[in-house]
PDB file of N, CA and C in Angstrom:
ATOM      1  N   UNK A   1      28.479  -1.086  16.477  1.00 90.00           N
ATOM      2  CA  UNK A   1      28.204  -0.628  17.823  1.00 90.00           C
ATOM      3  C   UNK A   1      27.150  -1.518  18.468  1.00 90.00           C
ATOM      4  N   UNK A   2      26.998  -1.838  20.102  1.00 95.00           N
ATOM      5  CA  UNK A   2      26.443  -2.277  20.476  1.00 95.00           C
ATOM      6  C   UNK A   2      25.597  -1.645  21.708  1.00 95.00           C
ATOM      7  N   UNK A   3      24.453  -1.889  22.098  1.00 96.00           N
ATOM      8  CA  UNK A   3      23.963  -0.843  23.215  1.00 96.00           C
ATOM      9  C   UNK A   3      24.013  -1.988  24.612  1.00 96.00           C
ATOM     10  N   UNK A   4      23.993  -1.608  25.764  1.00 96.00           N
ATOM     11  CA  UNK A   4      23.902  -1.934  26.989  1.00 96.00           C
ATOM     12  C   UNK A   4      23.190  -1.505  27.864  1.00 96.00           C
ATOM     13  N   UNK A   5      22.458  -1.994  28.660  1.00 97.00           N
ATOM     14  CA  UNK A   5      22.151  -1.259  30.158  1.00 97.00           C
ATOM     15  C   UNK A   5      22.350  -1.459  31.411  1.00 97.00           C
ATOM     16  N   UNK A   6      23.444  -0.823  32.264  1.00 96.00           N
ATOM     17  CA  UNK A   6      23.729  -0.859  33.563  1.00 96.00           C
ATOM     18  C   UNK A   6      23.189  -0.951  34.418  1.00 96.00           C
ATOM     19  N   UNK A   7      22.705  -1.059  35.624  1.00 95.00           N
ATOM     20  CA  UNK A   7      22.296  -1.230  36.786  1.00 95.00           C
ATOM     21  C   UNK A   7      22.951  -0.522  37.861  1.00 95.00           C
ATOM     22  N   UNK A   8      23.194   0.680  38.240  1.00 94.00           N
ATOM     23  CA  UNK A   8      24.253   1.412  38.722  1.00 94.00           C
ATOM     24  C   UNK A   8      24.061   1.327  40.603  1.00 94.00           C
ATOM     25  N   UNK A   9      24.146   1.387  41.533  1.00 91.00           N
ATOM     26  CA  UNK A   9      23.773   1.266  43.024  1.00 91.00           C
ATOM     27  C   UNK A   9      24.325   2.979  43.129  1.00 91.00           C
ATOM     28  N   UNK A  10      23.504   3.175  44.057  1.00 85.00           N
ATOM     29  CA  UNK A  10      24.333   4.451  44.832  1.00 85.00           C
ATOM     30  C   UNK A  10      23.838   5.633  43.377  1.00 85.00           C
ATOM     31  N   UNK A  11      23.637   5.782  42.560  1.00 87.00           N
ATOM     32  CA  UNK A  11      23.802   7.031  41.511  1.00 87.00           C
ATOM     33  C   UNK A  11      22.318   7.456  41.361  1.00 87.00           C
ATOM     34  N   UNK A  12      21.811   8.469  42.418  1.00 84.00           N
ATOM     35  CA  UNK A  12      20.934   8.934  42.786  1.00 84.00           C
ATOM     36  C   UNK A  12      20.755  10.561  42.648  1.00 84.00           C
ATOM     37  N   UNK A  13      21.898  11.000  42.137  1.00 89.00           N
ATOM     38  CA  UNK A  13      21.983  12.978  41.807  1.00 89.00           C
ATOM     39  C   UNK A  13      22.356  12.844  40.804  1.00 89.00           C
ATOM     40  N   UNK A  14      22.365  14.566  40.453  1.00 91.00           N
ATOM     41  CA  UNK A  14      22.809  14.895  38.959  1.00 91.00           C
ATOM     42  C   UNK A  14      24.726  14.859  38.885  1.00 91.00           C
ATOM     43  N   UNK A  15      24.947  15.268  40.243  1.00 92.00           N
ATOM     44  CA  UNK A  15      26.889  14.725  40.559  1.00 92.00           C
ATOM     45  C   UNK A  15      27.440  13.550  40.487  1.00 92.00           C
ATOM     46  N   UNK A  16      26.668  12.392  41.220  1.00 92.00           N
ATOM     47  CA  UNK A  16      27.122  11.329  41.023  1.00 92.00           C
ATOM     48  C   UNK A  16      27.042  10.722  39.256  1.00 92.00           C
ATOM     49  N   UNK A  17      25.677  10.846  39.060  1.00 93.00           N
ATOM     50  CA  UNK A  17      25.457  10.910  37.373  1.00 93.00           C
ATOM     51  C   UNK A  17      26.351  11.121  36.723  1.00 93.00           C
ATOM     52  N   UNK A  18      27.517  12.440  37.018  1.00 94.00           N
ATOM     53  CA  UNK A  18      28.616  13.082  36.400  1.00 94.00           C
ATOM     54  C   UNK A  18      29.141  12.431  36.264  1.00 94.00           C
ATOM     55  N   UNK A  19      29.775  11.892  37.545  1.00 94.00           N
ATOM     56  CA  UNK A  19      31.099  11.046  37.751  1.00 94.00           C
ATOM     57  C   UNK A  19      30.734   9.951  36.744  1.00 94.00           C
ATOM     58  N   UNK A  20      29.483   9.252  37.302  1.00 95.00           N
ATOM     59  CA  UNK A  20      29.416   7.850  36.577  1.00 95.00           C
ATOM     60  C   UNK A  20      29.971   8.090  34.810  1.00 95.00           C
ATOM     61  N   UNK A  21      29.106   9.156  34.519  1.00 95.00           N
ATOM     62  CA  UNK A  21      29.344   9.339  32.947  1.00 95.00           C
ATOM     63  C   UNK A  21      31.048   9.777  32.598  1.00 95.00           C
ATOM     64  N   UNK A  22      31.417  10.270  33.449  1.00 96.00           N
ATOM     65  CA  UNK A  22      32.916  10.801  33.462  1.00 96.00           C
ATOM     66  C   UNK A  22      34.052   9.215  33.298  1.00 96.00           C
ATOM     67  N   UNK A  23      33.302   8.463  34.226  1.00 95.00           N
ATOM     68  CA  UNK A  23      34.082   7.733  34.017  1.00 95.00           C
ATOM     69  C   UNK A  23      33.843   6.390  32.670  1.00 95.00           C
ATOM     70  N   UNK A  24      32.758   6.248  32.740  1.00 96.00           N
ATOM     71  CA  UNK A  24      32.370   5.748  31.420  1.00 96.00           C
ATOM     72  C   UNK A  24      32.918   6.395  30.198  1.00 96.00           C
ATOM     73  N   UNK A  25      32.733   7.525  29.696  1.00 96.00           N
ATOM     74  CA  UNK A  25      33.479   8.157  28.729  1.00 96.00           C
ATOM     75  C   UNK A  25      34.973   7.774  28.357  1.00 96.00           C
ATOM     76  N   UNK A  26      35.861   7.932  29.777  1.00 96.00           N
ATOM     77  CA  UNK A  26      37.246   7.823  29.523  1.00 96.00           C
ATOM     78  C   UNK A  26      37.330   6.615  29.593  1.00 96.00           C
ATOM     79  N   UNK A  27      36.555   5.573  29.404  1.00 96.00           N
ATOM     80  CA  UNK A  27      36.959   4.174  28.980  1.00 96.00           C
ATOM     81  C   UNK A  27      37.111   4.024  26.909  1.00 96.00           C
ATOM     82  N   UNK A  28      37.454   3.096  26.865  1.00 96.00           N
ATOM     83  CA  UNK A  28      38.141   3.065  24.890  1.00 96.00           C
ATOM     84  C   UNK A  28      37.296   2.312  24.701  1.00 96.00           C
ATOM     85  N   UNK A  29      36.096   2.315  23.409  1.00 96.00           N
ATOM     86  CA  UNK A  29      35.356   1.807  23.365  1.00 96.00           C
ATOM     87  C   UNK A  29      33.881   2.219  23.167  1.00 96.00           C
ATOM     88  N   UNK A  30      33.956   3.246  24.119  1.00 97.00           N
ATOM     89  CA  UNK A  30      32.549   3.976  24.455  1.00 97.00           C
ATOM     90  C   UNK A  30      32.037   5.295  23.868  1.00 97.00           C
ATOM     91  N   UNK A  31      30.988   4.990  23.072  1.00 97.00           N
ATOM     92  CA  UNK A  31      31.155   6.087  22.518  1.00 97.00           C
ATOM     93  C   UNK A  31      29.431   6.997  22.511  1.00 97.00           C
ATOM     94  N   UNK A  32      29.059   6.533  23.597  1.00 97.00           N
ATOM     95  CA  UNK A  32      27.530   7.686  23.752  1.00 97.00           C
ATOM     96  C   UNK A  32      27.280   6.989  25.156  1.00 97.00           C
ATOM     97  N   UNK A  33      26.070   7.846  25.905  1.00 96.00           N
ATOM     98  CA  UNK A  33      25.855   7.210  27.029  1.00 96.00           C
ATOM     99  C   UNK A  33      24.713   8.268  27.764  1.00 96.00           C
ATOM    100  N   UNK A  34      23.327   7.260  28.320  1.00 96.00           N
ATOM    101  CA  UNK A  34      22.475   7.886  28.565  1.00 96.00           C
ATOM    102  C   UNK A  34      22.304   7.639  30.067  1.00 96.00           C
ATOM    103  N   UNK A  35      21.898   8.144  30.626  1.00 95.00           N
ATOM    104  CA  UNK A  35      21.894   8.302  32.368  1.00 95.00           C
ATOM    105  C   UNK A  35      20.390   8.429  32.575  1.00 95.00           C
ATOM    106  N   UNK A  36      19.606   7.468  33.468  1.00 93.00           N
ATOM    107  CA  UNK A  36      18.647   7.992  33.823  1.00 93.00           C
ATOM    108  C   UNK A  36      18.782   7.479  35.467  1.00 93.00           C
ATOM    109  N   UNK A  37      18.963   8.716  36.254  1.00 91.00           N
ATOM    110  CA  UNK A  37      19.206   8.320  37.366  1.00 91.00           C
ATOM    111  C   UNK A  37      17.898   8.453  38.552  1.00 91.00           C
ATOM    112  N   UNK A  38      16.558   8.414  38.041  1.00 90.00           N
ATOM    113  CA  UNK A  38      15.422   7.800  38.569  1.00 90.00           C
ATOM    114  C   UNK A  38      15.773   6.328  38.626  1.00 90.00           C
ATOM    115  N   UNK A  39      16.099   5.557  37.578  1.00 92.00           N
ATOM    116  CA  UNK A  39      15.700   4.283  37.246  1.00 92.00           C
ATOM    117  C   UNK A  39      17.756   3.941  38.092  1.00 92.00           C
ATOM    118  N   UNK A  40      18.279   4.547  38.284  1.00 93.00           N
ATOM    119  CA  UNK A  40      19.608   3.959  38.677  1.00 93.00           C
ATOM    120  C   UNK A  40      20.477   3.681  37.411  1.00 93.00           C
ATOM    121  N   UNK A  41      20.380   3.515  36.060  1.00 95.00           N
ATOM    122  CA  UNK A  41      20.503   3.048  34.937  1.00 95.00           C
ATOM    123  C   UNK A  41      21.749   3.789  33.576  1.00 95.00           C
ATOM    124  N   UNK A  42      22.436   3.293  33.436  1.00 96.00           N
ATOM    125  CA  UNK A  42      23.021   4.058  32.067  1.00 96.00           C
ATOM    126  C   UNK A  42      23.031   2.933  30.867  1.00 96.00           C
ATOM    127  N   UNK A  43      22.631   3.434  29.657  1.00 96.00           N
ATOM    128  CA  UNK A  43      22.166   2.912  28.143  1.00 96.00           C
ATOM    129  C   UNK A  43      23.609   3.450  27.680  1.00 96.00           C
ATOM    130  N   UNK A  44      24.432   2.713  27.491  1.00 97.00           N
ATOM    131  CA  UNK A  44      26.230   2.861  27.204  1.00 97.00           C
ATOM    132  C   UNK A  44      25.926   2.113  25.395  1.00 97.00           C
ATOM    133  N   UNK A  45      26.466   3.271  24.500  1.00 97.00           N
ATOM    134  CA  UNK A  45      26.686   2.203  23.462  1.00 97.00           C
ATOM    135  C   UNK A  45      28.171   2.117  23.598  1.00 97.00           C
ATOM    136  N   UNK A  46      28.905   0.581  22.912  1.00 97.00           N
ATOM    137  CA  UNK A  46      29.851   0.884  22.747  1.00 97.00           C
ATOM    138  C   UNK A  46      30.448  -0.029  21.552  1.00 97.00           C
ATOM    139  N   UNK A  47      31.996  -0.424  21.413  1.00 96.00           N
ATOM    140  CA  UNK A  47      32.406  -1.367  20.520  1.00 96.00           C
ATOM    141  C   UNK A  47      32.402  -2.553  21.371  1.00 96.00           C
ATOM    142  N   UNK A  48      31.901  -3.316  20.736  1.00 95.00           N
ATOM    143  CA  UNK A  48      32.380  -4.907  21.421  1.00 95.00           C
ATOM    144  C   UNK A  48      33.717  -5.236  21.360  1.00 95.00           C
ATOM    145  N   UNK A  49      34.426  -4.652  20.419  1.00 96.00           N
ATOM    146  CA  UNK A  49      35.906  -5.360  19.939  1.00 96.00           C
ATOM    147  C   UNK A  49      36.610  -4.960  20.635  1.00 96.00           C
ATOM    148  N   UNK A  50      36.304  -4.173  21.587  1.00 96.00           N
ATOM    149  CA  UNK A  50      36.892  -3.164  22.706  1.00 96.00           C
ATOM    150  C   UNK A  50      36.942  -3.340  23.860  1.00 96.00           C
ATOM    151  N   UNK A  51      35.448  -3.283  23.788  1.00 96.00           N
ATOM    152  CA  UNK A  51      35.062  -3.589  25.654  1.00 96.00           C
ATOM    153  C   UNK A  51      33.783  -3.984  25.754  1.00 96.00           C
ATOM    154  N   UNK A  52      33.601  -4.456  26.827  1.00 96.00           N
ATOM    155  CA  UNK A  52      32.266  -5.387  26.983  1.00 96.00           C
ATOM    156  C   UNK A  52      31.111  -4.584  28.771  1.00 96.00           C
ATOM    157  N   UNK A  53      30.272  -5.430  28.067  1.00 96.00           N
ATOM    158  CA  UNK A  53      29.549  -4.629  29.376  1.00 96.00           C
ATOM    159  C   UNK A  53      29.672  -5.122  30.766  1.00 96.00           C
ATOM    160  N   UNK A  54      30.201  -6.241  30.710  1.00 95.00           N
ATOM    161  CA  UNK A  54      31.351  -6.931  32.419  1.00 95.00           C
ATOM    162  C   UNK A  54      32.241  -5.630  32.802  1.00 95.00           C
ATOM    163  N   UNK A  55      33.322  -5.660  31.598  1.00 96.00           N
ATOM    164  CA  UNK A  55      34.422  -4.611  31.823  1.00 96.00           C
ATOM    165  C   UNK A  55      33.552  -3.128  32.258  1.00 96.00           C
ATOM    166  N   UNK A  56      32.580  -2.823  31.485  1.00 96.00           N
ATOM    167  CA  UNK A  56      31.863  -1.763  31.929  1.00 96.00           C
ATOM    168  C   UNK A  56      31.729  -1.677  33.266  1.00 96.00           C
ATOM    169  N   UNK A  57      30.767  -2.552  34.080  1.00 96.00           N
ATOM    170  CA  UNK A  57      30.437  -2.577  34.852  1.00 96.00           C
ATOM    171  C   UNK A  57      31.161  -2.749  35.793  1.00 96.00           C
ATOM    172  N   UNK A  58      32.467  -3.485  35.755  1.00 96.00           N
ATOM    173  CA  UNK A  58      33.746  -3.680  36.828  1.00 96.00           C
ATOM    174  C   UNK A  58      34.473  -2.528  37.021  1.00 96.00           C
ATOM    175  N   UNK A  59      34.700  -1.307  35.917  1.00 95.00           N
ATOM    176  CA  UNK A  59      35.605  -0.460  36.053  1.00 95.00           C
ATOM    177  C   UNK A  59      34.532   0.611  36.533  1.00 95.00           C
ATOM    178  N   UNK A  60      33.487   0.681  36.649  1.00 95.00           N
ATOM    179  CA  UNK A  60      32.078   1.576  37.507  1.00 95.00           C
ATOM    180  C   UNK A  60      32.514   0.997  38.897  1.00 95.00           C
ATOM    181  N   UNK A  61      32.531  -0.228  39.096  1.00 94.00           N
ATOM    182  CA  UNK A  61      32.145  -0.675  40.885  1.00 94.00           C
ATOM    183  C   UNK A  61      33.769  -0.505  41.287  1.00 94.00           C
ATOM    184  N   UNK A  62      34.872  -0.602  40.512  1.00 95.00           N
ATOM    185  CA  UNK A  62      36.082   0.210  41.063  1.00 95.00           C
ATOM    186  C   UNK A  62      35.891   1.697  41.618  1.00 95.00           C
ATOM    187  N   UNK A  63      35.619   2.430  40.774  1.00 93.00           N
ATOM    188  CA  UNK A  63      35.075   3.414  40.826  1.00 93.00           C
ATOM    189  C   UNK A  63      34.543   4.215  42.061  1.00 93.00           C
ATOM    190  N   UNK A  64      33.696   3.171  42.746  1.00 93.00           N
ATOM    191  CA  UNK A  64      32.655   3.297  43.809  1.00 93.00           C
ATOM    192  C   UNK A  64      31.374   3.366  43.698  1.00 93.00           C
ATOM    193  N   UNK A  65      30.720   2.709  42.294  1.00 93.00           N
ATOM    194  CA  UNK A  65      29.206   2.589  42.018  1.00 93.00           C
ATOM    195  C   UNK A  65      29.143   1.454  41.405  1.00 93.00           C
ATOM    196  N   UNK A  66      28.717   0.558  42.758  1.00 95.00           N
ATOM    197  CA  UNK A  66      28.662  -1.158  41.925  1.00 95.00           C
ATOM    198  C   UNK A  66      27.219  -1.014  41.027  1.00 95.00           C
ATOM    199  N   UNK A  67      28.156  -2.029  39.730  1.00 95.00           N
ATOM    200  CA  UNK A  67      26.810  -1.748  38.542  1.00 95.00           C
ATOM    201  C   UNK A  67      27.069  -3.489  38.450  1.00 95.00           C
ATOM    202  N   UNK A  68      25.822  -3.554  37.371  1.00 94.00           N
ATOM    203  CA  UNK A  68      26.026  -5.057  37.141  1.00 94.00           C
ATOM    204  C   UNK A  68      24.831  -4.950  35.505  1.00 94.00           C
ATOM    205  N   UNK A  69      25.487  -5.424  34.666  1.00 93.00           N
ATOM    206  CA  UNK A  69      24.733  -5.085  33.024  1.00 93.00           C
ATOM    207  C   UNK A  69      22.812  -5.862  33.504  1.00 93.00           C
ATOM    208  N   UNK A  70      22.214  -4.996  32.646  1.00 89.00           N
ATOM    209  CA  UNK A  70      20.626  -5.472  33.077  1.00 89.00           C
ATOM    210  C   UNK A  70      20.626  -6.681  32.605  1.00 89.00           C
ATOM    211  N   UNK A  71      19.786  -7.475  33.819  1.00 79.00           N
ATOM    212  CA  UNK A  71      19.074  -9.054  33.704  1.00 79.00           C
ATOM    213  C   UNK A  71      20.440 -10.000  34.250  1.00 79.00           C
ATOM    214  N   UNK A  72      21.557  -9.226  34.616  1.00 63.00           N
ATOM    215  CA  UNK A  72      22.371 -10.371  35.194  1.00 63.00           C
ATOM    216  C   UNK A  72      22.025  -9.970  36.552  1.00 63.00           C
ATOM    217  N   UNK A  73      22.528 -11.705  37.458  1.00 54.00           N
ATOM    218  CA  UNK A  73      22.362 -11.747  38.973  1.00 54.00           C
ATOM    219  C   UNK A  73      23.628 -12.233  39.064  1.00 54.00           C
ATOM    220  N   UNK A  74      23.847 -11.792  40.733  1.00 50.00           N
ATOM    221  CA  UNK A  74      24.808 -12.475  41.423  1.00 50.00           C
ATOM    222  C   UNK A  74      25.176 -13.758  41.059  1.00 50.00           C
ATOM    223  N   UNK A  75      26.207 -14.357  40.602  1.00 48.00           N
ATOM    224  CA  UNK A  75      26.606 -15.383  40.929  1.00 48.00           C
ATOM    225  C   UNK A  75      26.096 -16.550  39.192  1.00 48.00           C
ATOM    226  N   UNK A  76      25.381 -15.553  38.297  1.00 48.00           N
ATOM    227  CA  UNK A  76      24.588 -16.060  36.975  1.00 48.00           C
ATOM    228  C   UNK A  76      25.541 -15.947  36.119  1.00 48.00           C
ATOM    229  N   UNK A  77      25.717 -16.858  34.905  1.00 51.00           N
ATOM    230  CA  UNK A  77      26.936 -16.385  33.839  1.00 51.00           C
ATOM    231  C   UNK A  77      25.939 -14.909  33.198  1.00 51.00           C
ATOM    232  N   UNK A  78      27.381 -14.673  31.898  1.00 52.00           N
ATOM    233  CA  UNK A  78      26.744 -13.566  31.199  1.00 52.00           C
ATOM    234  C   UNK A  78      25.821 -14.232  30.120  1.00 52.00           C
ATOM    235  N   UNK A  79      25.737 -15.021  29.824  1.00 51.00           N
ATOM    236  CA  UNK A  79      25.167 -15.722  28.752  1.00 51.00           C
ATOM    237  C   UNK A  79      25.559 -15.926  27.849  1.00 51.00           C
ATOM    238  N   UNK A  80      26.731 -15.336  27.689  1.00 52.00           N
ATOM    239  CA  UNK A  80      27.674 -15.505  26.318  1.00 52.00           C
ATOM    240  C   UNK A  80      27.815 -16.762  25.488  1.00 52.00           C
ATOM    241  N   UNK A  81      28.227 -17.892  26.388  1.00 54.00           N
ATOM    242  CA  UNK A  81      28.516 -18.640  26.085  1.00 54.00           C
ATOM    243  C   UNK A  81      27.635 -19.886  25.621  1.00 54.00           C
ATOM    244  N   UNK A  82      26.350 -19.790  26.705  1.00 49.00           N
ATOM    245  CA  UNK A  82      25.635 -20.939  26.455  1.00 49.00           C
ATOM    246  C   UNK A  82      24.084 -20.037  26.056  1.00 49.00           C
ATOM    247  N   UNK A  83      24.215 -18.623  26.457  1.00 47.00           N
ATOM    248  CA  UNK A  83      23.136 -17.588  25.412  1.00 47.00           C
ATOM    249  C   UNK A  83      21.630 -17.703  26.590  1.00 47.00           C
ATOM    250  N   UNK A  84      22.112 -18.388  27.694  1.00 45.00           N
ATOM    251  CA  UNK A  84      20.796 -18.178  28.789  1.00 45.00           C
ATOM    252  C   UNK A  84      20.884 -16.972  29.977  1.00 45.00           C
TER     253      UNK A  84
END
């Protein structure tokens, strides 16, 4: 298992919180998930072999709550590849 942290826009109540977690859940892969919606934020563990925290974050901003995994920017790789 691996842990993540989201960056969520817009997820400011305990409803939207829902949804967000609602929809995180019914993704394959995911298997716990912490919400702190002071900070805007969800701590997603999941499988890597599964799904990744891009896919996380793309199937959230479908959704209608653009997220983006913590410490990435607009337009920055994920680091995967070259690890910056």
């Amino acid at each position: 298992m691996q842990t993540t942290v989201l960056n969520i826009v817009g997820m400011s109540d305990a409803e939207k919180a829902q949804a967000v977690a609602a929809t995180l859940q019914a993704m394959a892969g995911v298997s716990a998930i912490n919400i702190t919606t002071t900070r805007g934020q969800a701590e997603i563990k999941y499988d890597g072999a599964v799904v990744s925290p891009q896919i996380l974050a793309d199937q959230l901003s479908r959704a209608g709550y653009p997220a983006q995994p913590e410490g990435a920017s607009s337009g920055s790789c994920c680091g995967g590849c070259c690890g910056g």
